[in-house]
PDB file of C-alpha atoms in Angstrom:
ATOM      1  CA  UNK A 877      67.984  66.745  50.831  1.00 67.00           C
ATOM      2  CA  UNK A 878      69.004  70.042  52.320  1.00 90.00           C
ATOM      3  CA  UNK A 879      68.176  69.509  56.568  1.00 96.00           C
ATOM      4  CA  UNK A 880      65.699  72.712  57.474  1.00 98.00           C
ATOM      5  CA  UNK A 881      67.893  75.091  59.386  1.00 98.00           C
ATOM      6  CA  UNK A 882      65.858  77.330  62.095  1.00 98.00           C
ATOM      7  CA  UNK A 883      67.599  80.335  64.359  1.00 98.00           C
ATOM      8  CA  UNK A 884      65.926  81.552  67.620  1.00 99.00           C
ATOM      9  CA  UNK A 885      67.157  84.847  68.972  1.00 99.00           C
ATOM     10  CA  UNK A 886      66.525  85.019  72.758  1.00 98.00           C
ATOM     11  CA  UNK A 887      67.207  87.767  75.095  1.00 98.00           C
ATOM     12  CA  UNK A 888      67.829  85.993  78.447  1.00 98.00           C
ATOM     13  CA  UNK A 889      67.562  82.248  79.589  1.00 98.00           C
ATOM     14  CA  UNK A 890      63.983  80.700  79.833  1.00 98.00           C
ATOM     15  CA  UNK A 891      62.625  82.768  77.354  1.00 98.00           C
ATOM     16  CA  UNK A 892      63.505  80.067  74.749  1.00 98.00           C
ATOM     17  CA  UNK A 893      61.268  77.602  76.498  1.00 98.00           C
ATOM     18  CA  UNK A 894      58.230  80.000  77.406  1.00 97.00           C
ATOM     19  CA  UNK A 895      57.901  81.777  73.821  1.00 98.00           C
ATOM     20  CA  UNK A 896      58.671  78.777  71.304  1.00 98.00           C
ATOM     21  CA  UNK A 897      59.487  75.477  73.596  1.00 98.00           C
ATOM     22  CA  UNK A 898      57.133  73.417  71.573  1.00 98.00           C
ATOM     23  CA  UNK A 899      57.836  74.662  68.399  1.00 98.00           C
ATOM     24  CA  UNK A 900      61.346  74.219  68.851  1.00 98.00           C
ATOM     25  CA  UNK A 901      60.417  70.370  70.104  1.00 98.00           C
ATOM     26  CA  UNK A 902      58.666  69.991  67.100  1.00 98.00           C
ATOM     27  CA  UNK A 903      61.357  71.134  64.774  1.00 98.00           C
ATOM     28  CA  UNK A 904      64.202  68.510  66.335  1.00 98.00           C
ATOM     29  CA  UNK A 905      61.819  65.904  66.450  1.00 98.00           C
ATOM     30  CA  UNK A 906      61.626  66.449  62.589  1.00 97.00           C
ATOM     31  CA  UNK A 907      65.150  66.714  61.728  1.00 97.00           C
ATOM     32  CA  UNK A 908      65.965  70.228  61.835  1.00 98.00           C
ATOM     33  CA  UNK A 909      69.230  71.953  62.857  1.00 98.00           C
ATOM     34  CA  UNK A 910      68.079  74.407  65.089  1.00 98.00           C
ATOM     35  CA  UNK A 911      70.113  76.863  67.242  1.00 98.00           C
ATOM     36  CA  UNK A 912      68.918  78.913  70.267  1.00 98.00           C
ATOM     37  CA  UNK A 913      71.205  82.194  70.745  1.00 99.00           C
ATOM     38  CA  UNK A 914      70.973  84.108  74.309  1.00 98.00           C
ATOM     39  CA  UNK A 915      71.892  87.460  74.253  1.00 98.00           C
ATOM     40  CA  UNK A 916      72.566  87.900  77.776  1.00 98.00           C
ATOM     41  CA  UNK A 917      72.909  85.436  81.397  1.00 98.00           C
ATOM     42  CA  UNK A 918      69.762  87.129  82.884  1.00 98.00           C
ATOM     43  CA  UNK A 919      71.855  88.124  85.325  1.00 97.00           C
ATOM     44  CA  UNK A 920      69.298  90.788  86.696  1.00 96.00           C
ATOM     45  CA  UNK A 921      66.807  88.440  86.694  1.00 96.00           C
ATOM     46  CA  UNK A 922      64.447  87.770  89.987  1.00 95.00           C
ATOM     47  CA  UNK A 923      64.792  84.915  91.882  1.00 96.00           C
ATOM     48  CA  UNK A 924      61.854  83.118  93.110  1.00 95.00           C
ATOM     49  CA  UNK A 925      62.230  80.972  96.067  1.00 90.00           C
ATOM     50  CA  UNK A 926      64.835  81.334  99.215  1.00 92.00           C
ATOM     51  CA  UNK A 927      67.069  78.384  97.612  1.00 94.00           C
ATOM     52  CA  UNK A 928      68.724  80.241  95.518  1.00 94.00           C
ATOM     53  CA  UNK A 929      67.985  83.799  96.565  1.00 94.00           C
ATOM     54  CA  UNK A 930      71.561  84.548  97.380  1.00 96.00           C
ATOM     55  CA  UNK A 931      72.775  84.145  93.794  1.00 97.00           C
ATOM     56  CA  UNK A 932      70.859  87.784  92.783  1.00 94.00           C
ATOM     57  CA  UNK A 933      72.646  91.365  92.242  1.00 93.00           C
ATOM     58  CA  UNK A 934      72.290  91.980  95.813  1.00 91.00           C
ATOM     59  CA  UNK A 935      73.960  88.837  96.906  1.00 94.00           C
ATOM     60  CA  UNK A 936      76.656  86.680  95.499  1.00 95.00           C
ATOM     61  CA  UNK A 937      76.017  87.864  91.767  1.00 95.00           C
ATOM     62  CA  UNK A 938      76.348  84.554  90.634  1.00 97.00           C
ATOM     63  CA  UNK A 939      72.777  84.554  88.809  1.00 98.00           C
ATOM     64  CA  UNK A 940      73.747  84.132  85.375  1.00 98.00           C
ATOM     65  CA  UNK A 941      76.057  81.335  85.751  1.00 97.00           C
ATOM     66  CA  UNK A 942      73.733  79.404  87.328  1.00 98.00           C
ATOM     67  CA  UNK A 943      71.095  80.364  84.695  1.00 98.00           C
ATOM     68  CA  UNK A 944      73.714  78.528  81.706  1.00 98.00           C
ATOM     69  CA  UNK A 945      73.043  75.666  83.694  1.00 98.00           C
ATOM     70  CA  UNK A 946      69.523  76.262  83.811  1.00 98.00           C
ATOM     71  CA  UNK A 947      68.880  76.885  80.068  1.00 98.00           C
ATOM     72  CA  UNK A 948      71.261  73.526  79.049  1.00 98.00           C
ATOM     73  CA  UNK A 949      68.968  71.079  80.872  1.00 98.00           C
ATOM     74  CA  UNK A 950      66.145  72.799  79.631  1.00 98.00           C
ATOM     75  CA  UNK A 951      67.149  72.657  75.852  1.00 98.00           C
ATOM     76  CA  UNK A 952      67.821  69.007  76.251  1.00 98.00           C
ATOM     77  CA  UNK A 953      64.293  68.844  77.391  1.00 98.00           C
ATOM     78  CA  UNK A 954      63.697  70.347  74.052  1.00 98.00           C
ATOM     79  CA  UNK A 955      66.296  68.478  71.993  1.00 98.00           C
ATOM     80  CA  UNK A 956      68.762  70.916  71.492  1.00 98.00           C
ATOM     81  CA  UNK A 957      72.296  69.760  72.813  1.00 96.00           C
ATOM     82  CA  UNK A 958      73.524  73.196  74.579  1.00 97.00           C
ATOM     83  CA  UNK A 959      72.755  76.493  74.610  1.00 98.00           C
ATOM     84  CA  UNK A 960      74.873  79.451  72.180  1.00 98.00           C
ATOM     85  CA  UNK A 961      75.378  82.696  73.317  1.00 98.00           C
ATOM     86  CA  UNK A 962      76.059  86.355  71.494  1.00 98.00           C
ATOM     87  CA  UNK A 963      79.772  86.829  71.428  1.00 98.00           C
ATOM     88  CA  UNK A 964      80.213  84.125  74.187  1.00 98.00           C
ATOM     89  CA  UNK A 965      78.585  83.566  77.453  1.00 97.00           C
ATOM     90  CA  UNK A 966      78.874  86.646  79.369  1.00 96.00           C
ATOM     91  CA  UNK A 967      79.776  89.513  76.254  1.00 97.00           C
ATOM     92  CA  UNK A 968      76.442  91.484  77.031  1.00 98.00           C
ATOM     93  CA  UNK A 969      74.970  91.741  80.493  1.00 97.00           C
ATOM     94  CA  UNK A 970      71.652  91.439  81.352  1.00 97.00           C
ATOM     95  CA  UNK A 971      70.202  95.381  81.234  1.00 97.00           C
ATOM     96  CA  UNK A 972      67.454  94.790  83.618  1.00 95.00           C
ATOM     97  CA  UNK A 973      64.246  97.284  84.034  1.00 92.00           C
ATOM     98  CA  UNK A 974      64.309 101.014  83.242  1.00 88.00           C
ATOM     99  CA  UNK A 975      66.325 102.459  86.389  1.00 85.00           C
ATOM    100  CA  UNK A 976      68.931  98.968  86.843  1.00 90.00           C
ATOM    101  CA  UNK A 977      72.590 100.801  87.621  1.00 87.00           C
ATOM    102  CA  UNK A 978      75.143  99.903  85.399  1.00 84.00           C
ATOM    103  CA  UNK A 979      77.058  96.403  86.359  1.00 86.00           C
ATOM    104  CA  UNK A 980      80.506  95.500  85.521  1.00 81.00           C
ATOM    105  CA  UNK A 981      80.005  94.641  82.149  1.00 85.00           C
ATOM    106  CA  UNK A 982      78.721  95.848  78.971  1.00 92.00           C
ATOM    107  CA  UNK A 983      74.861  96.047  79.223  1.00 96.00           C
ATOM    108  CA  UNK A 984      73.256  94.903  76.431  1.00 98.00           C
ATOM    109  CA  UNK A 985      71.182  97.842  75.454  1.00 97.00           C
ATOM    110  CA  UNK A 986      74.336  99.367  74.999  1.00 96.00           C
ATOM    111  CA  UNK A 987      75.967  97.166  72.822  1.00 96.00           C
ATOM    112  CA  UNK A 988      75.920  98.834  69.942  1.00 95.00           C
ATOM    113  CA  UNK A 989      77.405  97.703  66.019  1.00 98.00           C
ATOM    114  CA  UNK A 990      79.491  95.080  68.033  1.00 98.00           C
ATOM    115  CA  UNK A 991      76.258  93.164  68.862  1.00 98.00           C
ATOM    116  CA  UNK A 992      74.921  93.108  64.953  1.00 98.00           C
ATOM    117  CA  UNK A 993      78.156  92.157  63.760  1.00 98.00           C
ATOM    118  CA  UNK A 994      78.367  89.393  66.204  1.00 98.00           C
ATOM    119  CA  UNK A 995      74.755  88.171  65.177  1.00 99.00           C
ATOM    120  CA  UNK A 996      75.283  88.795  61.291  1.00 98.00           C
ATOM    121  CA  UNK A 997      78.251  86.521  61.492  1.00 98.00           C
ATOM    122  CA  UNK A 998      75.774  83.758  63.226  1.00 98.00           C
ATOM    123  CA  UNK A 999      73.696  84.326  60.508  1.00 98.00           C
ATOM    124  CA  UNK A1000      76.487  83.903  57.894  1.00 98.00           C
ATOM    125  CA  UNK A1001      77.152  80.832  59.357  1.00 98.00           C
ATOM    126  CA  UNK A1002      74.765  79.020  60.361  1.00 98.00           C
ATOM    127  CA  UNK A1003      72.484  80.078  56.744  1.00 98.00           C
ATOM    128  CA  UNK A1004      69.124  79.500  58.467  1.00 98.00           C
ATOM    129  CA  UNK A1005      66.228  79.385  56.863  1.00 98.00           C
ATOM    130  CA  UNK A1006      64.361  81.300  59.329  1.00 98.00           C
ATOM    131  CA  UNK A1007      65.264  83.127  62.017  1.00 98.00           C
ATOM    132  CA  UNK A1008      62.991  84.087  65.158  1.00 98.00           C
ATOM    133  CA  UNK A1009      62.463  86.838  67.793  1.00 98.00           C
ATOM    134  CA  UNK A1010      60.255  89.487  69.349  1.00 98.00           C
ATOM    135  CA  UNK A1011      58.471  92.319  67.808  1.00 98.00           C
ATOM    136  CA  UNK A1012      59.468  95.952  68.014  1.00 97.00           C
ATOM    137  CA  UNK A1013      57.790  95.729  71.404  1.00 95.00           C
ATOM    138  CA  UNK A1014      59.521  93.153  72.915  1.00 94.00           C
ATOM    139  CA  UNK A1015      56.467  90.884  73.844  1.00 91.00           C
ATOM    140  CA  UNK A1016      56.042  93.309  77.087  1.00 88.00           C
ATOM    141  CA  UNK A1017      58.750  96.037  76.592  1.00 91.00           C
ATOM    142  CA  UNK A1018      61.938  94.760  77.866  1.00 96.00           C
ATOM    143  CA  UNK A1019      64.718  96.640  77.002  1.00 97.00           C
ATOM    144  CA  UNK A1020      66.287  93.267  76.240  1.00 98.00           C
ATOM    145  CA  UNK A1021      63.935  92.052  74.068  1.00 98.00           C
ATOM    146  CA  UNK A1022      62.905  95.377  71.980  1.00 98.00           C
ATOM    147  CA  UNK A1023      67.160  95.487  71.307  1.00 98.00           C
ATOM    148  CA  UNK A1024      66.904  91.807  70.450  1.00 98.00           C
ATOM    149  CA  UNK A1025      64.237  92.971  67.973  1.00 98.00           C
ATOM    150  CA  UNK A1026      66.363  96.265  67.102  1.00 98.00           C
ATOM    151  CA  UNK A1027      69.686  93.721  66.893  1.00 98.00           C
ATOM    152  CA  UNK A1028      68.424  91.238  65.225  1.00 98.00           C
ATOM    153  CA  UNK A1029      66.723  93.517  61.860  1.00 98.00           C
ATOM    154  CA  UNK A1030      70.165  94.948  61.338  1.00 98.00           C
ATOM    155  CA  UNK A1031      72.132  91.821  61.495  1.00 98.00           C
ATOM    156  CA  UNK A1032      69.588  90.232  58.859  1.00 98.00           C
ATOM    157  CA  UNK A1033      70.517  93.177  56.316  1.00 98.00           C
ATOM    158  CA  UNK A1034      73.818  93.198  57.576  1.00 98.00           C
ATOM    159  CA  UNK A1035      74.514  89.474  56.494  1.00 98.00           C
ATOM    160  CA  UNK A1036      72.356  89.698  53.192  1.00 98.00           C
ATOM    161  CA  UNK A1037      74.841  89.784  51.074  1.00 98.00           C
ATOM    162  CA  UNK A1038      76.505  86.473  52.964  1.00 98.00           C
ATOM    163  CA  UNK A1039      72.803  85.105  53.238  1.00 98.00           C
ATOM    164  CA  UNK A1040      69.952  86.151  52.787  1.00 97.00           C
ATOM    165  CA  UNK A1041      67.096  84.843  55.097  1.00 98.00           C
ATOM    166  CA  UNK A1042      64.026  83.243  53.794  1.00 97.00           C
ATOM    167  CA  UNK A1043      61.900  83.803  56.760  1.00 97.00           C
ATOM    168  CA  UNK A1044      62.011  86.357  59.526  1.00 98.00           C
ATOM    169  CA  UNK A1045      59.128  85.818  62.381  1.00 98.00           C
ATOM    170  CA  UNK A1046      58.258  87.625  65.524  1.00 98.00           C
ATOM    171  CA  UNK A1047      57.363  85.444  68.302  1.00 98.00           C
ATOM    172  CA  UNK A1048      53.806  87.043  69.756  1.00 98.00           C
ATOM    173  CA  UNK A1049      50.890  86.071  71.430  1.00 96.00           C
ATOM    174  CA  UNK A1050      47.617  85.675  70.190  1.00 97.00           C
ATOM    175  CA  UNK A1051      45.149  87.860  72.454  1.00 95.00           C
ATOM    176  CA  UNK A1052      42.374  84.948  71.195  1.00 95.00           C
ATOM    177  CA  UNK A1053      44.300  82.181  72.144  1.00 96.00           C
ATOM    178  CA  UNK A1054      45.568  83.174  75.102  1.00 96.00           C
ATOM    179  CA  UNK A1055      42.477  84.530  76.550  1.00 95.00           C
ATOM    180  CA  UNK A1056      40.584  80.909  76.088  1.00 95.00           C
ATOM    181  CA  UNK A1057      43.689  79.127  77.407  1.00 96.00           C
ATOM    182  CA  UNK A1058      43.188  81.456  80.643  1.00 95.00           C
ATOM    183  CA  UNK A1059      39.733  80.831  81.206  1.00 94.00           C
ATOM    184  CA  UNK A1060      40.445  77.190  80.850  1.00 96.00           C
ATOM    185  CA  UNK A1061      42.398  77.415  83.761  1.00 96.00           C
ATOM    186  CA  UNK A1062      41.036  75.949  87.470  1.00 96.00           C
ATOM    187  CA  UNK A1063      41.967  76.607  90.974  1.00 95.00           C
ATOM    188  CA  UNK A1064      43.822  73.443  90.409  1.00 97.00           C
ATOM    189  CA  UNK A1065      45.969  74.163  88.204  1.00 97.00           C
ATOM    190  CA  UNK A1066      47.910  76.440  90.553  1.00 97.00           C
ATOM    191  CA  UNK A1067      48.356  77.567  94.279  1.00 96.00           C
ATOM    192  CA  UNK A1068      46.386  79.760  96.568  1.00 95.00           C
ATOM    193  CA  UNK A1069      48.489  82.609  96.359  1.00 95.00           C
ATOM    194  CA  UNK A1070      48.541  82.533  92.745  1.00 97.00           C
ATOM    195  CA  UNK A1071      46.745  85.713  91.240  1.00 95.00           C
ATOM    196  CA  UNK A1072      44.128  84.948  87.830  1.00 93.00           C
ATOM    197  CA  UNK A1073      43.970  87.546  85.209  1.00 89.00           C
ATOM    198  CA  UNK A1074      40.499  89.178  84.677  1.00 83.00           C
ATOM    199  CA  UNK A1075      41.873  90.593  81.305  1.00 82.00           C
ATOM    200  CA  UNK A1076      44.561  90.218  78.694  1.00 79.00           C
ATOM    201  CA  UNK A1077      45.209  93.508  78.125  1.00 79.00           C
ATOM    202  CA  UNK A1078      48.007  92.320  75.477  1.00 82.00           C
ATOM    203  CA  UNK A1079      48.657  89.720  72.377  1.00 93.00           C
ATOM    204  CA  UNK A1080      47.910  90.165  68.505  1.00 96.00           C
ATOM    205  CA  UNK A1081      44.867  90.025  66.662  1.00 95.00           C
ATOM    206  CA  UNK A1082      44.062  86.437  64.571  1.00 95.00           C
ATOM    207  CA  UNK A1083      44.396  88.735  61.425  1.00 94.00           C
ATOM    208  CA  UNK A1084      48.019  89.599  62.026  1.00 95.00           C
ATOM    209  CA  UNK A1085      48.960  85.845  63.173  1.00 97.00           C
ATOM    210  CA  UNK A1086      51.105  84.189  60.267  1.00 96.00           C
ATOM    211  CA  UNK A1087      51.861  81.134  61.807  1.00 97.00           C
ATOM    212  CA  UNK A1088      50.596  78.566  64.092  1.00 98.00           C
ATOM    213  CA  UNK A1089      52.648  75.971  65.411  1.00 98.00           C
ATOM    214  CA  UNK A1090      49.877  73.337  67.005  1.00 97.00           C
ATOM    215  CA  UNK A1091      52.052  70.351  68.215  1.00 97.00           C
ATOM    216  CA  UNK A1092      50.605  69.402  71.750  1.00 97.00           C
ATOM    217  CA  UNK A1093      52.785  65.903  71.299  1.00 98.00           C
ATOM    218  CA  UNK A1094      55.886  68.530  72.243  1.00 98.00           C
ATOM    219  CA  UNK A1095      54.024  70.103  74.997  1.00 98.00           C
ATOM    220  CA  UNK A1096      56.065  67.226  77.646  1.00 98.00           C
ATOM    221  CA  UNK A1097      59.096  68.285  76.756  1.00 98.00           C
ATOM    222  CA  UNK A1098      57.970  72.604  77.271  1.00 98.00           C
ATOM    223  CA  UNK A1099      57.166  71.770  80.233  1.00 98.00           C
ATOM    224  CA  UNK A1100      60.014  69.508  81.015  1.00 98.00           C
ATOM    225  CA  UNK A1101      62.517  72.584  79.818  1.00 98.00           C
ATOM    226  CA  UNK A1102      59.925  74.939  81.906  1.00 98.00           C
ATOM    227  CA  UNK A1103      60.623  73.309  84.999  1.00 98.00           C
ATOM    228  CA  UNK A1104      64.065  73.507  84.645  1.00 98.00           C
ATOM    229  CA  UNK A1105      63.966  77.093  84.805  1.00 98.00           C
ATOM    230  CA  UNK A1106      63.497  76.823  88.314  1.00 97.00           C
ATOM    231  CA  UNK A1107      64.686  80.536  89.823  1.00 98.00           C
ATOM    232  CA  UNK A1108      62.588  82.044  86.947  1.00 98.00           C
ATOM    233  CA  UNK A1109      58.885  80.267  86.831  1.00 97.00           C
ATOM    234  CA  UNK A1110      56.823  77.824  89.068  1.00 97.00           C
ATOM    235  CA  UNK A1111      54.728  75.024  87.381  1.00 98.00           C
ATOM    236  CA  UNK A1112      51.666  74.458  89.167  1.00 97.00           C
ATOM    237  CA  UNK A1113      50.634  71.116  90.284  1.00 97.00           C
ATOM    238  CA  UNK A1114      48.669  70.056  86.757  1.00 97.00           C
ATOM    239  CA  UNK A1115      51.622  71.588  84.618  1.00 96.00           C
ATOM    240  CA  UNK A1116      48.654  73.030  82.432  1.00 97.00           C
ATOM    241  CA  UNK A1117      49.658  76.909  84.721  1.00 98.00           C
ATOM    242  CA  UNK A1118      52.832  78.304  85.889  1.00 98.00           C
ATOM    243  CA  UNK A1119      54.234  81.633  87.580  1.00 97.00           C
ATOM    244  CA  UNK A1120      56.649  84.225  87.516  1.00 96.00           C
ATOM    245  CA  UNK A1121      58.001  86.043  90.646  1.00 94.00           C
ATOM    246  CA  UNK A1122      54.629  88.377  90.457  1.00 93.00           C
ATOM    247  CA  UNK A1123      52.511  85.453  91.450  1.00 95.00           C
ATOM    248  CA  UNK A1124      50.104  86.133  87.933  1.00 95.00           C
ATOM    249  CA  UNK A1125      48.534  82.458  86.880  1.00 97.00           C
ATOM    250  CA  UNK A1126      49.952  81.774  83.166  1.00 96.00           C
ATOM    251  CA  UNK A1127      48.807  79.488  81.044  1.00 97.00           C
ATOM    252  CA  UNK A1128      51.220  77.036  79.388  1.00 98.00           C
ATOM    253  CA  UNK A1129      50.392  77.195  75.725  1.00 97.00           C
ATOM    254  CA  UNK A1130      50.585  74.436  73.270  1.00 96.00           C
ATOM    255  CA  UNK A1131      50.217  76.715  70.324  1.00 97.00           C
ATOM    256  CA  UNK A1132      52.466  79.281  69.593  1.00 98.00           C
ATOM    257  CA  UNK A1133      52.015  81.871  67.274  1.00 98.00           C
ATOM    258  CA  UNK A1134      54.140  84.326  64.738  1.00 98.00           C
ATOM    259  CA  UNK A1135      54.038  87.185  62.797  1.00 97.00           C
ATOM    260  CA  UNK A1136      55.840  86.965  59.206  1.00 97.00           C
ATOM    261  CA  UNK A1137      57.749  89.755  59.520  1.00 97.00           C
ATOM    262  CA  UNK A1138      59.941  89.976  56.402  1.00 96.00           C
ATOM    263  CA  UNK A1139      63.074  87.834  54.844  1.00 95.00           C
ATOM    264  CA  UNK A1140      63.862  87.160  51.003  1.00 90.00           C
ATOM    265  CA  UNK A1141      60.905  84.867  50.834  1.00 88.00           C
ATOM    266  CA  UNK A1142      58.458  86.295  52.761  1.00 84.00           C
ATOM    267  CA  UNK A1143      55.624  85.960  50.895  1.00 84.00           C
ATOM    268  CA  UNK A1144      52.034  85.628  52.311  1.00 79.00           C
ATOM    269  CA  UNK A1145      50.250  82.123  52.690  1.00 79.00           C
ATOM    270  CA  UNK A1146      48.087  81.837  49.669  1.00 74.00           C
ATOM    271  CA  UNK A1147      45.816  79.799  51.970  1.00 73.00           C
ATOM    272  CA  UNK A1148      45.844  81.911  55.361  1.00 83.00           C
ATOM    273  CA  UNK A1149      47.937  81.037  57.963  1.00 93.00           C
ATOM    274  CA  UNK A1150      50.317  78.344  58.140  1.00 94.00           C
ATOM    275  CA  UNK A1151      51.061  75.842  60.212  1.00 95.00           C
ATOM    276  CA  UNK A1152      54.819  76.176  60.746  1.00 97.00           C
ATOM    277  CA  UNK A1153      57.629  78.410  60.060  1.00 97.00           C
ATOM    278  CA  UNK A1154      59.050  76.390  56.811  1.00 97.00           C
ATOM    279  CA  UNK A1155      55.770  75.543  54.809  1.00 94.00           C
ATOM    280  CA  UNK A1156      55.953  75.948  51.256  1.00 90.00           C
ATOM    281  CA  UNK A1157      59.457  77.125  51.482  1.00 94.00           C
ATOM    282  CA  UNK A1158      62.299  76.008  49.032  1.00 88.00           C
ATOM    283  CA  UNK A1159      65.111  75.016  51.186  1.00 90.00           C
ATOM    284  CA  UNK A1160      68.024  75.563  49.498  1.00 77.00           C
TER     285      UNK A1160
END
């Protein structure tokens, strides 16, 4: 029996764990080889908290080292034994926001054919049967994540010819989901300072949803690999909420939700949308 081989195409640490940590829980619990790439350290990410505030840009620099450390323990949260990372751990720098300066190395909006012939040799190797990252969009616009997107569309056609991938999904949010899961959220589910969203002004429409991944049994483990994220995100006290440096109460979602966006066997769900990434597909 051929073991159901899934790829996961990340932009910087943690966003493995807040995009698809249950689905990828689900997927090891059930056998599946599945590989999280990082594109970058997250280097230029900001660090909440005065503990480790000295490892930013403006301090010791020392950020995305730290964060390797920080995405292992959470992936063995999630069953996955260590983390894998574009051309090694530390090829493409974090780009940061519109504006960042350049660093010392490479940023990763600027890497260029190097970066999608890294990625198609992943592909080549690995053979998965689906691979998984962000729309053209990025989830919120990133410049990481929309050349994740932009990176990771070449490198499928790229490695065609090697293998051709079943299944390519964007990771999104459904604007439906995500608004109930916010207005099922309580004053204790986070802290006073904590900010609650009168709108979500973002997320995808339940017509464009391909996929739902429903496995609250995993939800533990998210949170688990959450929390280990700790200069990134604060759980609040019920682990149902959590936090980014802007203080905006989140949700922590059980579902997660995709977009079919193309591969060799891409075809529609004669029955709507499924309920994972692999259903109906002919692993080979």
């Amino acid at each position: 029996m051929t073991v159901p081989r899934l790829l996961f195409v990340h932009a910087h640490p943690d966003d493995e764990t807040m995009n698809n940590g249950v689905t990828i829980a689900r997927y090891v619990a059930e056998g599946a080889e599945v590989t999280v790439l990082t594109c970058t350290l997250g280097e230029e990410g900001e660090v909440i908290g005065d503990r480790w505030s000295q490892l930013g840009v403006d301090g010791a620099d020392q950020l995305g080292g730290y964060r390797i450390g920080e995405l292992t323990r959470a992936l063995r949260h999630l069953g996955v034994s260590e983390p894998r990372f574009l051309g090694g751990a530390g090829c493409w720098r974090d780009s940061g926001m519109p504006g960042t300066p350049p660093r010392r190395r490479p940023a990763f909006v600027d890497s260029g054919a190097e970066a999608v012939e890294q990625l198609a040799d992943v592909i080549a190797e690995l053979r998965p049967h689906a691979v998984v990252t962000y729309d053209p969009e990025g989830g919120y616009g990133h410049p990481d994540h929309i050349r994740a997107h932009h990176v990771t569309v070449a490198a499928l056609d790229a490695a065609a010819a090697r293998w051709p991938v079943p299944r390519f999904y964007w990771t999104v949010v459904s604007s439906s989901a995500f608004r109930e899961a916010v207005a099922g959220l309580g004053p204790q589910d986070g802290q006073p300072d904590w900010v609650r969203l009168d709108d979500v002004p973002f997320g995808y429409p339940d017509d464009r949803i391909s996929a739902v991944v429903d496995a609250p049994e995993h939800l533990p483990a998210k949170v688990a690999a959450m929390r280990a994220h700790a200069t990134q995100m604060t759980l609040g006290p019920t682990g149902r909420a959590f936090t980014l440096s802007n203080r905006i109460m989140l949700p922590v979602l059980d579902r997660e939700h995709y977009v079919l966006a193309g591969g060799a066997a891409a075809a529609p769900a004669a029955s709507g949308v499924r309920t994972g990434l692999l259903d109906g597909l002919d692993l080979r």
